GROMACS .gro file of C-alpha atoms in nm:
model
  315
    1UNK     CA    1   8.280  -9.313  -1.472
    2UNK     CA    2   8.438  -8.955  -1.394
    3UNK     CA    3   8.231  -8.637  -1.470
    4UNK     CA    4   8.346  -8.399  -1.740
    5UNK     CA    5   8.303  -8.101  -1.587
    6UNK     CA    6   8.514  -7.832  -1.795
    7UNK     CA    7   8.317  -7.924  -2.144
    8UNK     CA    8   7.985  -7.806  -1.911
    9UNK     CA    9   8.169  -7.479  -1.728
   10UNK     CA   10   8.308  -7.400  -2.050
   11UNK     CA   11   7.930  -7.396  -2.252
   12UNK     CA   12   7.794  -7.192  -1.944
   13UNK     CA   13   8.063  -6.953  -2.032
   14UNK     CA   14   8.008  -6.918  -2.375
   15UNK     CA   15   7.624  -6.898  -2.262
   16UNK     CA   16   7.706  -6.597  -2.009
   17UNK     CA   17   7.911  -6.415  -2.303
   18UNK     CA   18   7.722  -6.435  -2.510
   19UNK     CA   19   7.397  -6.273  -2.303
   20UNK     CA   20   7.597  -6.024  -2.161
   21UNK     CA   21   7.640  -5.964  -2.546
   22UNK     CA   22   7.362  -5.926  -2.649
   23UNK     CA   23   7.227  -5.692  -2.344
   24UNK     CA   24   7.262  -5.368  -2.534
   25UNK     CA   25   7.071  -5.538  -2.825
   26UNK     CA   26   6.772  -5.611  -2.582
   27UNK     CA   27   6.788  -5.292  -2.425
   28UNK     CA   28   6.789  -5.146  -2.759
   29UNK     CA   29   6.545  -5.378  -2.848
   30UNK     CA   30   6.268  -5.255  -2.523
   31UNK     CA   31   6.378  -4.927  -2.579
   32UNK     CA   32   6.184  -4.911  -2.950
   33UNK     CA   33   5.916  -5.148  -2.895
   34UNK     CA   34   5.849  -4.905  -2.615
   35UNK     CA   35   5.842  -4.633  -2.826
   36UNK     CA   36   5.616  -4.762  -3.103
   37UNK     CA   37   5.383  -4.882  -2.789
   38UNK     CA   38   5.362  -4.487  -2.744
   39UNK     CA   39   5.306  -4.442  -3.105
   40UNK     CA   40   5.036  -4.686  -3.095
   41UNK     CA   41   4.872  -4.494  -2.783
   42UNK     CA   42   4.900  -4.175  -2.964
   43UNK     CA   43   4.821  -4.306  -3.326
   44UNK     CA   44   4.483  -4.468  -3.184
   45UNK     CA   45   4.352  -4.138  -3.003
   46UNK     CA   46   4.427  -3.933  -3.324
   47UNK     CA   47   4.250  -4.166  -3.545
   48UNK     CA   48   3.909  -4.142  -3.293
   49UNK     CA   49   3.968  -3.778  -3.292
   50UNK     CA   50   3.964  -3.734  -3.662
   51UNK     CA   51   3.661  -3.989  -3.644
   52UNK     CA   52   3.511  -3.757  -3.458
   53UNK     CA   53   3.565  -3.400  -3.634
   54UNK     CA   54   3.484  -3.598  -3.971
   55UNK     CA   55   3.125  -3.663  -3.791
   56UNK     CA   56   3.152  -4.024  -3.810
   57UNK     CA   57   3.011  -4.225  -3.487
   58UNK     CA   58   3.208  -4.318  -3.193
   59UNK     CA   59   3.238  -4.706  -3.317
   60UNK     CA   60   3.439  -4.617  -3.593
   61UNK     CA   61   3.700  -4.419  -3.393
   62UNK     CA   62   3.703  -4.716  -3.191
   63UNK     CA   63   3.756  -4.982  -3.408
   64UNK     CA   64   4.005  -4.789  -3.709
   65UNK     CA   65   4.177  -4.652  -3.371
   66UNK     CA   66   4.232  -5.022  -3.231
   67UNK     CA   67   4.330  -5.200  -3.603
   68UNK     CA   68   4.604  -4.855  -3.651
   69UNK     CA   69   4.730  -4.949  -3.292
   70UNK     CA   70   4.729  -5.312  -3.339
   71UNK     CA   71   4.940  -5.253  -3.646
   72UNK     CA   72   5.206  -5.083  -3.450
   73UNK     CA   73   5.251  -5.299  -3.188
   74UNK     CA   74   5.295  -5.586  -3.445
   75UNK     CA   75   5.549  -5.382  -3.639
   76UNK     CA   76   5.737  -5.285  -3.295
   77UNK     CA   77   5.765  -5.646  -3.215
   78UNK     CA   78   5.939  -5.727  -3.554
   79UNK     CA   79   6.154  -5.442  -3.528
   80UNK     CA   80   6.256  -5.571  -3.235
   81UNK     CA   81   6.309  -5.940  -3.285
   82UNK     CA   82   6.551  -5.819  -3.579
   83UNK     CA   83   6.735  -5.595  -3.329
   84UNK     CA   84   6.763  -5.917  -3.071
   85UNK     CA   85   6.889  -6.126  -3.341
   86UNK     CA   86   7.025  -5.973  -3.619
   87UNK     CA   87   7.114  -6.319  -3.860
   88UNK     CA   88   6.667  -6.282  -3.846
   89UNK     CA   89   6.610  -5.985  -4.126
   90UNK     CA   90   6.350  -5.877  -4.281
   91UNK     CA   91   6.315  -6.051  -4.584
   92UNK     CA   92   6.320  -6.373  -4.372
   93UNK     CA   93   6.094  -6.276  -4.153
   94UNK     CA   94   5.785  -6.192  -4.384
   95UNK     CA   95   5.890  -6.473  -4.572
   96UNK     CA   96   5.829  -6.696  -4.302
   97UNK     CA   97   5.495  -6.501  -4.246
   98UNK     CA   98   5.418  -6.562  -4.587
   99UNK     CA   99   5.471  -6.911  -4.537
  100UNK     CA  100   5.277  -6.944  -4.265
  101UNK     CA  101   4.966  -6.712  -4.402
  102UNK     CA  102   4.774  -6.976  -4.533
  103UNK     CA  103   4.801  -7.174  -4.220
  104UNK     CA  104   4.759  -6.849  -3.996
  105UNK     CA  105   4.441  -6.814  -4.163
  106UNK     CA  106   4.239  -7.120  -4.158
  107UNK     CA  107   4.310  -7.102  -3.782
  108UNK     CA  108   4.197  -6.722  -3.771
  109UNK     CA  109   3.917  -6.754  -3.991
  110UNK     CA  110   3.677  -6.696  -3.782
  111UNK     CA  111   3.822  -6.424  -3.633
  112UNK     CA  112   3.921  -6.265  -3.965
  113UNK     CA  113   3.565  -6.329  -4.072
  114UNK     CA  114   3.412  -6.113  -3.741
  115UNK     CA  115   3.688  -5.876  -3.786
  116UNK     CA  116   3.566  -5.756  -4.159
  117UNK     CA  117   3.170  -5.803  -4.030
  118UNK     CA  118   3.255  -5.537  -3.798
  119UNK     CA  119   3.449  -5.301  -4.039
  120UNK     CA  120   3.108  -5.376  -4.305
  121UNK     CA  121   2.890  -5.231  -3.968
  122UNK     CA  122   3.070  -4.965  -3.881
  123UNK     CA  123   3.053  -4.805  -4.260
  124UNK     CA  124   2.755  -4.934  -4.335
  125UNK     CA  125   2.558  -4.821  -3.996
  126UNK     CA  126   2.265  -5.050  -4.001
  127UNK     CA  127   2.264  -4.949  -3.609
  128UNK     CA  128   2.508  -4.767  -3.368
  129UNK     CA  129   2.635  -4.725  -3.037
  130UNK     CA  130   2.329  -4.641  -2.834
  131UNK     CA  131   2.058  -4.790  -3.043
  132UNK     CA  132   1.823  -5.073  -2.939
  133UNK     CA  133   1.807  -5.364  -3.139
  134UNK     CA  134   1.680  -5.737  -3.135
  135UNK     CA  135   1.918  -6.014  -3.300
  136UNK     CA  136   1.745  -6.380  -3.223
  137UNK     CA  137   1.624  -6.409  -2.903
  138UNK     CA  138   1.785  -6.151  -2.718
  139UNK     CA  139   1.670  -5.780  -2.696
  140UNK     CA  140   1.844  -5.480  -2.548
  141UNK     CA  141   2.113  -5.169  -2.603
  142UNK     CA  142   2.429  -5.162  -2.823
  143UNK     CA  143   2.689  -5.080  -2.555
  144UNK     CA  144   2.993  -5.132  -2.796
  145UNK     CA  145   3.067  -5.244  -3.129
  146UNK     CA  146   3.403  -5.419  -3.110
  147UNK     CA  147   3.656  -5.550  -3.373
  148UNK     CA  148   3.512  -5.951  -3.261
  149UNK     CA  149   3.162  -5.905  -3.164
  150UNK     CA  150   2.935  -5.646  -3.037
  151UNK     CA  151   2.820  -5.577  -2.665
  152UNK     CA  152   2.445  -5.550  -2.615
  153UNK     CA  153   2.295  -5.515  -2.271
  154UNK     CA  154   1.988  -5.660  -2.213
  155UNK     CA  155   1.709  -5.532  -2.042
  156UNK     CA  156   1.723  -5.713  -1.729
  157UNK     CA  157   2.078  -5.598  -1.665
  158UNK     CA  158   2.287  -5.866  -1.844
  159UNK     CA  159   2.575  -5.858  -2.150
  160UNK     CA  160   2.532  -6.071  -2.444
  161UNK     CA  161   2.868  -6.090  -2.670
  162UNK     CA  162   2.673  -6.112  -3.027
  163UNK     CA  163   2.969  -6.234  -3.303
  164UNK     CA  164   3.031  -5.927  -3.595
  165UNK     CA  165   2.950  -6.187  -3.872
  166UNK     CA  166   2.561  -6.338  -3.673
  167UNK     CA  167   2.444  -5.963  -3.648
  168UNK     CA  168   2.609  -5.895  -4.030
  169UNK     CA  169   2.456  -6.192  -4.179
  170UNK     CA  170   2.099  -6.242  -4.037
  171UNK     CA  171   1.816  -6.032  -3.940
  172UNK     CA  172   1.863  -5.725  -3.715
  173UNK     CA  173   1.548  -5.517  -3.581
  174UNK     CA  174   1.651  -5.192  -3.474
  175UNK     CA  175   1.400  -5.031  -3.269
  176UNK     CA  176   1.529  -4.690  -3.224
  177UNK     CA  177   1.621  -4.641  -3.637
  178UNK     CA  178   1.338  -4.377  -3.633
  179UNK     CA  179   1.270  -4.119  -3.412
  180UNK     CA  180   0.864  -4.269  -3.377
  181UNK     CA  181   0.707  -4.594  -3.321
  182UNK     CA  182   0.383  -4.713  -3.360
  183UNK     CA  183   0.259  -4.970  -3.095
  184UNK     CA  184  -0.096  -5.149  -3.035
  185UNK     CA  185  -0.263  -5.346  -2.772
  186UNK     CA  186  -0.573  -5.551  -2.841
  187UNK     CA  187  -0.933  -5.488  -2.647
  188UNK     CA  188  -1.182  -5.735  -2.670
  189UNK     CA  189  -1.554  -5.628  -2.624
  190UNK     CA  190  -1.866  -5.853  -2.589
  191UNK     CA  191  -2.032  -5.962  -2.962
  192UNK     CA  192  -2.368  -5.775  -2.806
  193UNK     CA  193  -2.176  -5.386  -2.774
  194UNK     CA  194  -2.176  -5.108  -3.026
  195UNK     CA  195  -1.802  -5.121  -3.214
  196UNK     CA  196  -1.877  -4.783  -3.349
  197UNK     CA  197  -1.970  -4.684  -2.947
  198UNK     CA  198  -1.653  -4.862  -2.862
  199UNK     CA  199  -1.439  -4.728  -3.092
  200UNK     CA  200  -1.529  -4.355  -3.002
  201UNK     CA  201  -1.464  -4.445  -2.624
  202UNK     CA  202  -1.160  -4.557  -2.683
  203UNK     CA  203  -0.996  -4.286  -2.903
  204UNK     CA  204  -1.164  -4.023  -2.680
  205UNK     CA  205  -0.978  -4.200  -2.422
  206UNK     CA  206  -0.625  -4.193  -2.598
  207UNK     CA  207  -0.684  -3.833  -2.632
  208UNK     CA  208  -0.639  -3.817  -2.253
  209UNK     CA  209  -0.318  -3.997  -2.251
  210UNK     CA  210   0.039  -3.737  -2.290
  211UNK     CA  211   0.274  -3.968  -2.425
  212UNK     CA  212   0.084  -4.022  -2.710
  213UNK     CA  213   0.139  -3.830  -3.021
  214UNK     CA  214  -0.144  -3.698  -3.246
  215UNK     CA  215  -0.012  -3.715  -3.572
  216UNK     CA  216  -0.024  -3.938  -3.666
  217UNK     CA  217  -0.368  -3.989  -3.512
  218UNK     CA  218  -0.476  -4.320  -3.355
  219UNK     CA  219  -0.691  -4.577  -3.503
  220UNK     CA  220  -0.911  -4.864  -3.379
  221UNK     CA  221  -0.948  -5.137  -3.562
  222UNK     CA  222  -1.157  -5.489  -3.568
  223UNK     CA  223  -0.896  -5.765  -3.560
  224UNK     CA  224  -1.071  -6.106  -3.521
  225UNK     CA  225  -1.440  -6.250  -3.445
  226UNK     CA  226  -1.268  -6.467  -3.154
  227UNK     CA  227  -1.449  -6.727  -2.962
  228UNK     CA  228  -1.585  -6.501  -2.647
  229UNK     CA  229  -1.506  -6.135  -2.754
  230UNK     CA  230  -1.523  -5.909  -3.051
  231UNK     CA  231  -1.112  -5.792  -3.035
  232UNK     CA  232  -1.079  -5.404  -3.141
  233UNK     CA  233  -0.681  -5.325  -3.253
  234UNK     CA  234  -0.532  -5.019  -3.074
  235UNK     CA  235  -0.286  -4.842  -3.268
  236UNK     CA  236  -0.088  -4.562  -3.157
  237UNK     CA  237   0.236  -4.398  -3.204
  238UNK     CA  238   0.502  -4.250  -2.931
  239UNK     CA  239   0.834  -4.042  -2.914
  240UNK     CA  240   1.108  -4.172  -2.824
  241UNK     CA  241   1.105  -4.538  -2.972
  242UNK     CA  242   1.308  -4.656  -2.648
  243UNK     CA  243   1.215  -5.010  -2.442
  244UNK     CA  244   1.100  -4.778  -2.150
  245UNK     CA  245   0.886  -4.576  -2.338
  246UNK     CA  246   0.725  -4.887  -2.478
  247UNK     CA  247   0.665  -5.016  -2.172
  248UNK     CA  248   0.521  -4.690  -1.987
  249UNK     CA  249   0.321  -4.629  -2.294
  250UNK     CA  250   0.085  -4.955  -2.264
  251UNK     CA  251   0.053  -4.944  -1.909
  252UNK     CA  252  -0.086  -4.605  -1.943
  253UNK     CA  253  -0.338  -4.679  -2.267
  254UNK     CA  254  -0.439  -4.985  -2.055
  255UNK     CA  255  -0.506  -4.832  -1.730
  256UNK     CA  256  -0.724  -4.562  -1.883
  257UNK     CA  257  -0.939  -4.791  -2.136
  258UNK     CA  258  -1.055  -5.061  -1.870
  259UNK     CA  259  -1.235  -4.786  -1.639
  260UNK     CA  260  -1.366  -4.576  -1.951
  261UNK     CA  261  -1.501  -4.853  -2.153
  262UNK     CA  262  -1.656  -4.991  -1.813
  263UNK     CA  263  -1.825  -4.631  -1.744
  264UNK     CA  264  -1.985  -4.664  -2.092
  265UNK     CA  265  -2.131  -4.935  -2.072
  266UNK     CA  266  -1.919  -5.161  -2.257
  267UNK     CA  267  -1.874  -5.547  -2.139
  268UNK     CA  268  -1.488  -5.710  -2.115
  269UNK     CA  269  -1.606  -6.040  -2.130
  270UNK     CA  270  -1.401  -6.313  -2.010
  271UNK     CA  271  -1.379  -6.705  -2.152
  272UNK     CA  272  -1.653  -6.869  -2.110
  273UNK     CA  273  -1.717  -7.252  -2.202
  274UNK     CA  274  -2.077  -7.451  -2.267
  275UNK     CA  275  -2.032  -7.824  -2.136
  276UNK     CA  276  -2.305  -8.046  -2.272
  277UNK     CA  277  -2.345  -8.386  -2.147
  278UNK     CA  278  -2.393  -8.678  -2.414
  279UNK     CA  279  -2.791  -8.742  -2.360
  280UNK     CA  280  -2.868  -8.331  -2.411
  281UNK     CA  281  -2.833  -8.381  -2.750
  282UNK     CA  282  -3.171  -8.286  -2.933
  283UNK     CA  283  -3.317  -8.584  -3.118
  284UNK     CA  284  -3.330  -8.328  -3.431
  285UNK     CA  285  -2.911  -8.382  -3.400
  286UNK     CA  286  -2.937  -8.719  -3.584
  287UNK     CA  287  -2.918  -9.086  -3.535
  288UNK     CA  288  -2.824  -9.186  -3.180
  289UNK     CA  289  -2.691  -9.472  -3.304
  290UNK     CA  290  -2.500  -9.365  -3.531
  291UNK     CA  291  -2.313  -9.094  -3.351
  292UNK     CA  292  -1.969  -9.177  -3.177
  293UNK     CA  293  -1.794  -8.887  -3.006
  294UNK     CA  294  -1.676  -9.104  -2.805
  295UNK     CA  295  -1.936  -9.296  -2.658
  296UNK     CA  296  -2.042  -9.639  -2.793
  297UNK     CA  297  -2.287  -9.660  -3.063
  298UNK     CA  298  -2.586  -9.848  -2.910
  299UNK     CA  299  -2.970  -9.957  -2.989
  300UNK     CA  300  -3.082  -9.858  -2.649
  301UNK     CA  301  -2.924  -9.534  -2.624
  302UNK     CA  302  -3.107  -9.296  -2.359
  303UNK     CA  303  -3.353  -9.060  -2.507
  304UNK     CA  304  -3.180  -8.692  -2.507
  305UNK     CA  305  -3.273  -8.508  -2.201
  306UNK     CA  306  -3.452  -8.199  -2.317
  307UNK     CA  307  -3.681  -8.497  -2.413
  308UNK     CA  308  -3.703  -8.668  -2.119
  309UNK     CA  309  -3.814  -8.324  -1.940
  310UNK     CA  310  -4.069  -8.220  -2.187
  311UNK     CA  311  -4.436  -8.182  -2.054
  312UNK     CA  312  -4.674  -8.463  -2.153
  313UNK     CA  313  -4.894  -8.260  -2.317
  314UNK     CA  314  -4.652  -8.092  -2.512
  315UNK     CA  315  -4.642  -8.264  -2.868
   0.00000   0.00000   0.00000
């Protein structure tokens, strides 16, 4: 079987033609998808700019700066498919998009759905660039809000990538909305010390400590009757509302109350536990016989022994 080899030089001819063809075309083609690249470059630092003399926060700039620059690109790229191949016009072409728009979005949904989360957060402003916030289980600084999700470092140096639509849809603390916060730590005292005695030592104390603002004024409150300790509420409030702040803030109240309530007098008492054996039950407690606990009921139980180590004499 011979080869056919002018059918295959003549198809790489045609082939070559028709590229060297269609090399203005291309070039033309680069040539404005380059320029609307610029266009998107310059398009997205005007929109932050005008962001930014309207007094609107950074985020927005950011985002409406991306989406007009996005836009661009995606037009430059049809402009310049039509200008590669000119039997592919216009009408075609968004027909075809058209088309393919319902498909395009059940595939994007998610990202369409993040996309408009992010857009309702920037106008809406529940928080912004800057502010600290806790979504779930993780705790730290917006570092950007992006057209996807938003960046939050953490407070042990880490990025979490939080989706638009999580922080949009469920519960968001923002710690820094207000420009005061009001923290507490809890001091437990001994059931036999004066709360009123307490009380004054401890806001006398507070008085002591800088970061703490007096108005509002702090307050000491009785929390719980707990099993070893009478536990007295510490409330106080401190400017800035920031994590470090926070932090400083306790170890400061903390430090000062242990020596001062010490100095006056005032027990810290720690957990204590009462272990009673089975036989130093009183006999008052019931029927021996009758009482379980753990231990078998029996007719020749021991006698308790606070009985046992009574005096003869004593009835």
């Amino acid at each position: 079987m011979e080869w056919q080899l002018e059918p295959i030089l003549t198809r790489f001819q045609t082939l070559v033609q028709s590229l060297l063809a269609s090399l203005p075309n291309v070039a033309l083609a680069l040539t404005l998808f380059l320029a609307f690249w610029l266009a998107s470059g310059v398009a997205r630092r005007s929109v932050q700019t005008l962001a930014q003399r309207a007094g609107q926060p950074a985020g927005i700039g950011l985002v409406f700066g991306r989406l007009v620059s996005w836009a661009l690109l995606t037009l430059g790229v049809l402009v310049a498919l039509t200008v590669i191949f000119p039997t592919l016009t216009a009408a075609s072409l968004f027909g075809a998009l058209g088309v393919s728009g319902v498909a395009i979005g059940f595939a994007f949904k998610d990202i369409f759905q993040n996309l408009l989360a992010g857009l309702l957060i920037l106008i809406t402003r529940p928080f912004r660039i800057g502010d600290q916030i806790v979504s779930g289980e993780h705790e730290g600084t917006v570092e950007d809000i992006q057209v996807r999700a938003t960046l939050l470092r953490t407070y042990d140096n880490r990025q979490v990538v939080i989706p638009n639509s999580e922080l949009y849809t469920n519960r968001v603390i923002v710690n820094t909305a207000y420009d005061r916060r009001r923290l507490a730590v809890t001091v437990g005292i001994g059931y036999g010390d004066d709360i009123a005695q307490a009380k004054r030592v401890i806001l006398d104390t507070l008085a002591g400590v800088e970061e703490i603002r007096r108005d509002p004024a702090p307050t000491v409150l009785v929390r719980e009757l707990a099993d070893f300790s009478v536990n007295l509420e510490v409330r106080y409030w401190i400017d800035p509302p920031i994590r470090r702040e926070v932090v400083e803030s306790q170890d400061r109240v903390l430090e000062a109350l242990k020596p001062a309530l010490i100095t006056a007098g005032i027990d810290l008492p720690l957990p204590t536990q009462q272990v009673l054996f089975h036989d130093q039950t009183e006999e008052t407690d019931g029927d021996r016989t009758r009482q379980r606990e753990g231990w078998p009921a029996r007719a020749d139980n021991p006698r308790p022994r606070a009985a046992l180590t009574r005096h003869p004499e004593t009835p």
